[in-house]
Amino acid sequence: MAVLPIRVFPDPVLKERAAPVEGVTAEVSAFIDDLLETMRDSPGGVGIAAPQVGVLSRIIVVDVSAHRRGSQEENHGLLVLVNPEILAMGGKQVVREGCMSIPDYTANVQRAQWVLVDALDRDGNRRIIESTGFEAVAIQHEADHLDGILFLDRVMSVKKDLFRRKTYR
Ligand code: ZN
């Protein structure tokens, strides 16, 4: 396993659309281990998407169970989602988001309150996951990375909703 270098905005790879994964092979599985190690290496990290380490594959990892808000709410613990597809979403919430690829800023972003996601797990089995609250935000944020969308693209008012970070937590 290895901690992979994080691509930082405005790296053009962050604006690319990632390709579907054909199957969870041994190679894909080893890459997922590296993604997990990379996420855990970052303080306060609740998720990571493959494009953030320069790999244009539709793989995201989310784990809000150690986060101060995420841990208070119902969550799935570690979620490895391969080829995630949001089947349905609803409600509204505004949450302050950060991103390992945008280390100097946080922003208030409007997201759905809940999502229903279809994905393969790390064993290649199909799973349908219903998620709400902070975990649902993390899933939406990471899934956006697979389509080259950053939270900066979803900020409604740069003046009111974008904040410069003093330190990364
Ligand atoms: Zn991000």
mmCIF file of C-alpha atoms and ligand atoms in Angstrom:
data_model
loop_
_atom_site.group_PDB
_atom_site.id
_atom_site.type_symbol
_atom_site.label_atom_id
_atom_site.label_comp_id
_atom_site.label_asym_id
_atom_site.label_seq_id
_atom_site.Cartn_x
_atom_site.Cartn_y
_atom_site.Cartn_z
ATOM 1 C CA MET A 1 0.000 0.000 0.000
ATOM 2 C CA ALA A 2 1.084 3.532 -0.595
ATOM 3 C CA VAL A 3 -0.001 7.092 0.069
ATOM 4 C CA LEU A 4 -0.475 8.653 -3.359
ATOM 5 C CA PRO A 5 0.221 12.306 -4.173
ATOM 6 C CA ILE A 6 -2.932 14.458 -4.264
ATOM 7 C CA ARG A 7 -3.631 16.502 -7.381
ATOM 8 C CA VAL A 8 -4.390 20.081 -6.433
ATOM 9 C CA PHE A 9 -6.582 22.649 -8.227
ATOM 10 C CA PRO A 10 -6.097 23.893 -10.968
ATOM 11 C CA ASP A 11 -4.580 20.559 -12.109
ATOM 12 C CA PRO A 12 -6.484 19.821 -15.362
ATOM 13 C CA VAL A 13 -7.054 16.154 -14.406
ATOM 14 C CA LEU A 14 -9.594 17.403 -11.838
ATOM 15 C CA LYS A 15 -11.784 18.710 -14.676
ATOM 16 C CA GLU A 16 -11.826 15.417 -16.622
ATOM 17 C CA ARG A 17 -14.616 12.857 -16.707
ATOM 18 C CA ALA A 18 -13.557 9.473 -15.287
ATOM 19 C CA ALA A 19 -14.234 6.197 -17.138
ATOM 20 C CA PRO A 20 -16.278 3.270 -15.781
ATOM 21 C CA VAL A 21 -14.356 0.405 -14.178
ATOM 22 C CA GLU A 22 -14.720 -2.870 -16.119
ATOM 23 C CA GLY A 23 -14.446 -5.100 -13.071
ATOM 24 C CA VAL A 24 -12.893 -5.190 -9.615
ATOM 25 C CA THR A 25 -9.668 -6.976 -10.590
ATOM 26 C CA ALA A 26 -6.683 -7.543 -8.281
ATOM 27 C CA GLU A 27 -5.131 -4.423 -9.779
ATOM 28 C CA VAL A 28 -8.252 -2.332 -9.032
ATOM 29 C CA SER A 29 -8.371 -3.783 -5.527
ATOM 30 C CA ALA A 30 -4.721 -2.809 -4.885
ATOM 31 C CA PHE A 31 -5.477 0.708 -6.130
ATOM 32 C CA ILE A 32 -8.459 0.916 -3.737
ATOM 33 C CA ASP A 33 -6.087 0.041 -0.862
ATOM 34 C CA ASP A 34 -3.837 2.919 -1.898
ATOM 35 C CA LEU A 35 -6.838 5.285 -2.096
ATOM 36 C CA LEU A 36 -7.869 4.266 1.426
ATOM 37 C CA GLU A 37 -4.379 4.831 2.754
ATOM 38 C CA THR A 38 -4.223 8.217 1.018
ATOM 39 C CA MET A 39 -7.578 9.282 2.508
ATOM 40 C CA ARG A 40 -6.556 8.180 6.010
ATOM 41 C CA ASP A 41 -3.286 10.059 5.719
ATOM 42 C CA SER A 42 -5.171 13.348 5.421
ATOM 43 C CA PRO A 43 -6.420 14.867 8.682
ATOM 44 C CA GLY A 44 -10.190 15.235 8.712
ATOM 45 C CA GLY A 45 -10.594 13.526 5.336
ATOM 46 C CA VAL A 46 -14.025 11.932 4.862
ATOM 47 C CA GLY A 47 -13.647 10.836 1.263
ATOM 48 C CA ILE A 48 -11.534 10.672 -1.831
ATOM 49 C CA ALA A 49 -12.135 10.081 -5.531
ATOM 50 C CA ALA A 50 -9.705 8.387 -7.937
ATOM 51 C CA PRO A 51 -9.214 11.515 -10.111
ATOM 52 C CA GLN A 52 -7.755 13.273 -7.050
ATOM 53 C CA VAL A 53 -4.705 11.025 -7.392
ATOM 54 C CA GLY A 54 -4.710 11.376 -11.174
ATOM 55 C CA VAL A 55 -6.524 8.118 -11.983
ATOM 56 C CA LEU A 56 -9.530 8.653 -14.268
ATOM 57 C CA SER A 57 -11.565 5.662 -13.033
ATOM 58 C CA ARG A 58 -15.017 5.839 -11.456
ATOM 59 C CA ILE A 59 -14.036 4.889 -7.903
ATOM 60 C CA ILE A 60 -14.801 6.816 -4.716
ATOM 61 C CA VAL A 61 -14.307 6.096 -1.042
ATOM 62 C CA VAL A 62 -16.315 7.690 1.773
ATOM 63 C CA ASP A 63 -16.017 7.262 5.526
ATOM 64 C CA VAL A 64 -17.631 9.850 7.796
ATOM 65 C CA SER A 65 -17.589 7.652 10.914
ATOM 66 C CA ALA A 66 -14.661 9.528 12.508
ATOM 67 C CA HIS A 67 -15.932 13.003 11.591
ATOM 68 C CA ARG A 68 -17.369 15.172 14.368
ATOM 69 C CA ARG A 69 -20.699 15.624 12.580
ATOM 70 C CA GLY A 70 -20.768 12.410 10.536
ATOM 71 C CA SER A 71 -20.193 10.273 13.606
ATOM 72 C CA GLN A 72 -23.306 11.736 15.268
ATOM 73 C CA GLU A 73 -25.546 10.604 12.430
ATOM 74 C CA GLU A 74 -26.459 7.280 10.930
ATOM 75 C CA ASN A 75 -23.706 6.213 8.528
ATOM 76 C CA HIS A 76 -22.359 3.174 6.702
ATOM 77 C CA GLY A 77 -18.791 3.402 8.012
ATOM 78 C CA LEU A 78 -16.384 2.732 5.184
ATOM 79 C CA LEU A 79 -17.997 2.837 1.741
ATOM 80 C CA VAL A 80 -16.025 1.844 -1.347
ATOM 81 C CA LEU A 81 -18.179 2.709 -4.367
ATOM 82 C CA VAL A 82 -17.131 1.592 -7.842
ATOM 83 C CA ASN A 83 -19.086 3.068 -10.784
ATOM 84 C CA PRO A 84 -21.446 4.883 -8.393
ATOM 85 C CA GLU A 85 -24.635 6.184 -9.903
ATOM 86 C CA ILE A 86 -27.054 8.404 -8.022
ATOM 87 C CA LEU A 87 -30.470 6.917 -8.828
ATOM 88 C CA ALA A 88 -32.507 9.394 -6.836
ATOM 89 C CA MET A 89 -32.005 12.316 -4.493
ATOM 90 C CA GLY A 90 -34.172 14.691 -2.535
ATOM 91 C CA GLY A 91 -34.369 17.423 0.059
ATOM 92 C CA LYS A 92 -31.880 20.235 0.558
ATOM 93 C CA GLN A 93 -29.071 21.007 2.961
ATOM 94 C CA VAL A 94 -26.227 23.499 3.001
ATOM 95 C CA VAL A 95 -22.968 22.200 4.461
ATOM 96 C CA ARG A 96 -19.492 23.722 4.727
ATOM 97 C CA GLU A 97 -17.273 21.590 2.490
ATOM 98 C CA GLY A 98 -13.558 21.188 2.075
ATOM 99 C CA CYS A 99 -11.529 19.174 -0.394
ATOM 100 C CA MET A 100 -8.013 17.759 -0.341
ATOM 101 C CA SER A 101 -7.583 19.110 -3.876
ATOM 102 C CA ILE A 102 -8.539 22.658 -2.814
ATOM 103 C CA PRO A 103 -6.533 22.987 0.405
ATOM 104 C CA ASP A 104 -6.850 26.763 0.820
ATOM 105 C CA TYR A 105 -10.631 27.132 0.798
ATOM 106 C CA THR A 106 -13.891 25.866 2.247
ATOM 107 C CA ALA A 107 -17.352 26.766 0.995
ATOM 108 C CA ASN A 108 -21.025 26.523 1.819
ATOM 109 C CA VAL A 109 -22.554 24.272 -0.813
ATOM 110 C CA GLN A 110 -26.163 23.275 -1.344
ATOM 111 C CA ARG A 111 -26.667 19.520 -1.673
ATOM 112 C CA ALA A 112 -29.512 17.028 -1.562
ATOM 113 C CA GLN A 113 -30.481 15.814 1.921
ATOM 114 C CA TRP A 114 -30.557 12.170 0.831
ATOM 115 C CA VAL A 115 -29.348 10.036 -2.054
ATOM 116 C CA LEU A 116 -29.992 6.543 -3.362
ATOM 117 C CA VAL A 117 -26.832 5.135 -4.932
ATOM 118 C CA ASP A 118 -26.219 2.119 -7.134
ATOM 119 C CA ALA A 119 -22.592 0.917 -7.117
ATOM 120 C CA LEU A 120 -20.270 -2.050 -6.956
ATOM 121 C CA ASP A 121 -18.539 -2.650 -3.634
ATOM 122 C CA ARG A 122 -14.886 -3.549 -3.327
ATOM 123 C CA ASP A 123 -15.690 -7.233 -3.946
ATOM 124 C CA GLY A 124 -17.489 -6.356 -7.176
ATOM 125 C CA ASN A 125 -20.952 -7.001 -5.714
ATOM 126 C CA ARG A 126 -23.766 -4.653 -6.644
ATOM 127 C CA ARG A 127 -25.150 -2.596 -3.769
ATOM 128 C CA ILE A 128 -27.950 -0.086 -3.468
ATOM 129 C CA ILE A 129 -27.220 2.381 -0.683
ATOM 130 C CA GLU A 130 -29.509 4.930 0.866
ATOM 131 C CA SER A 131 -27.670 7.716 2.620
ATOM 132 C CA THR A 132 -28.746 10.895 4.386
ATOM 133 C CA GLY A 133 -27.217 13.923 6.082
ATOM 134 C CA PHE A 134 -23.488 14.491 6.167
ATOM 135 C CA GLU A 135 -22.650 11.119 4.590
ATOM 136 C CA ALA A 136 -24.946 11.940 1.659
ATOM 137 C CA VAL A 137 -23.026 15.216 1.181
ATOM 138 C CA ALA A 138 -19.717 13.335 1.124
ATOM 139 C CA ILE A 139 -21.070 10.910 -1.482
ATOM 140 C CA GLN A 140 -22.332 13.767 -3.679
ATOM 141 C CA HIS A 141 -19.018 15.627 -3.337
ATOM 142 C CA GLU A 142 -16.928 12.580 -4.271
ATOM 143 C CA ALA A 143 -19.271 11.502 -7.091
ATOM 144 C CA ASP A 144 -18.918 15.029 -8.552
ATOM 145 C CA HIS A 145 -15.151 14.451 -8.858
ATOM 146 C CA LEU A 146 -15.887 11.608 -11.317
ATOM 147 C CA ASP A 147 -17.540 14.135 -13.634
ATOM 148 C CA GLY A 148 -14.833 16.773 -13.233
ATOM 149 C CA ILE A 149 -16.960 18.916 -10.918
ATOM 150 C CA LEU A 150 -15.428 20.631 -7.885
ATOM 151 C CA PHE A 151 -17.243 22.291 -4.987
ATOM 152 C CA LEU A 152 -16.030 25.617 -6.404
ATOM 153 C CA ASP A 153 -18.331 24.947 -9.379
ATOM 154 C CA ARG A 154 -21.312 24.660 -7.025
ATOM 155 C CA VAL A 155 -20.715 27.763 -4.925
ATOM 156 C CA MET A 156 -23.592 30.146 -5.504
ATOM 157 C CA SER A 157 -21.916 33.321 -4.211
ATOM 158 C CA VAL A 158 -18.102 33.518 -4.187
ATOM 159 C CA LYS A 159 -18.445 36.617 -1.988
ATOM 160 C CA LYS A 160 -20.700 35.092 0.656
ATOM 161 C CA ASP A 161 -20.047 31.356 0.532
ATOM 162 C CA LEU A 162 -16.319 30.908 -0.121
ATOM 163 C CA PHE A 163 -13.882 31.024 2.807
ATOM 164 C CA ARG A 164 -10.098 31.026 2.959
ATOM 165 C CA ARG A 165 -8.736 28.379 5.302
ATOM 166 C CA LYS A 166 -6.206 29.430 7.905
ATOM 167 C CA THR A 167 -4.925 25.940 8.541
ATOM 168 C CA TYR A 168 -6.028 22.556 7.230
ATOM 169 C CA ARG A 169 -7.798 21.556 10.466
HETATM 170 ZN ZN ZN B 1 -13.025 16.809 -3.123
#
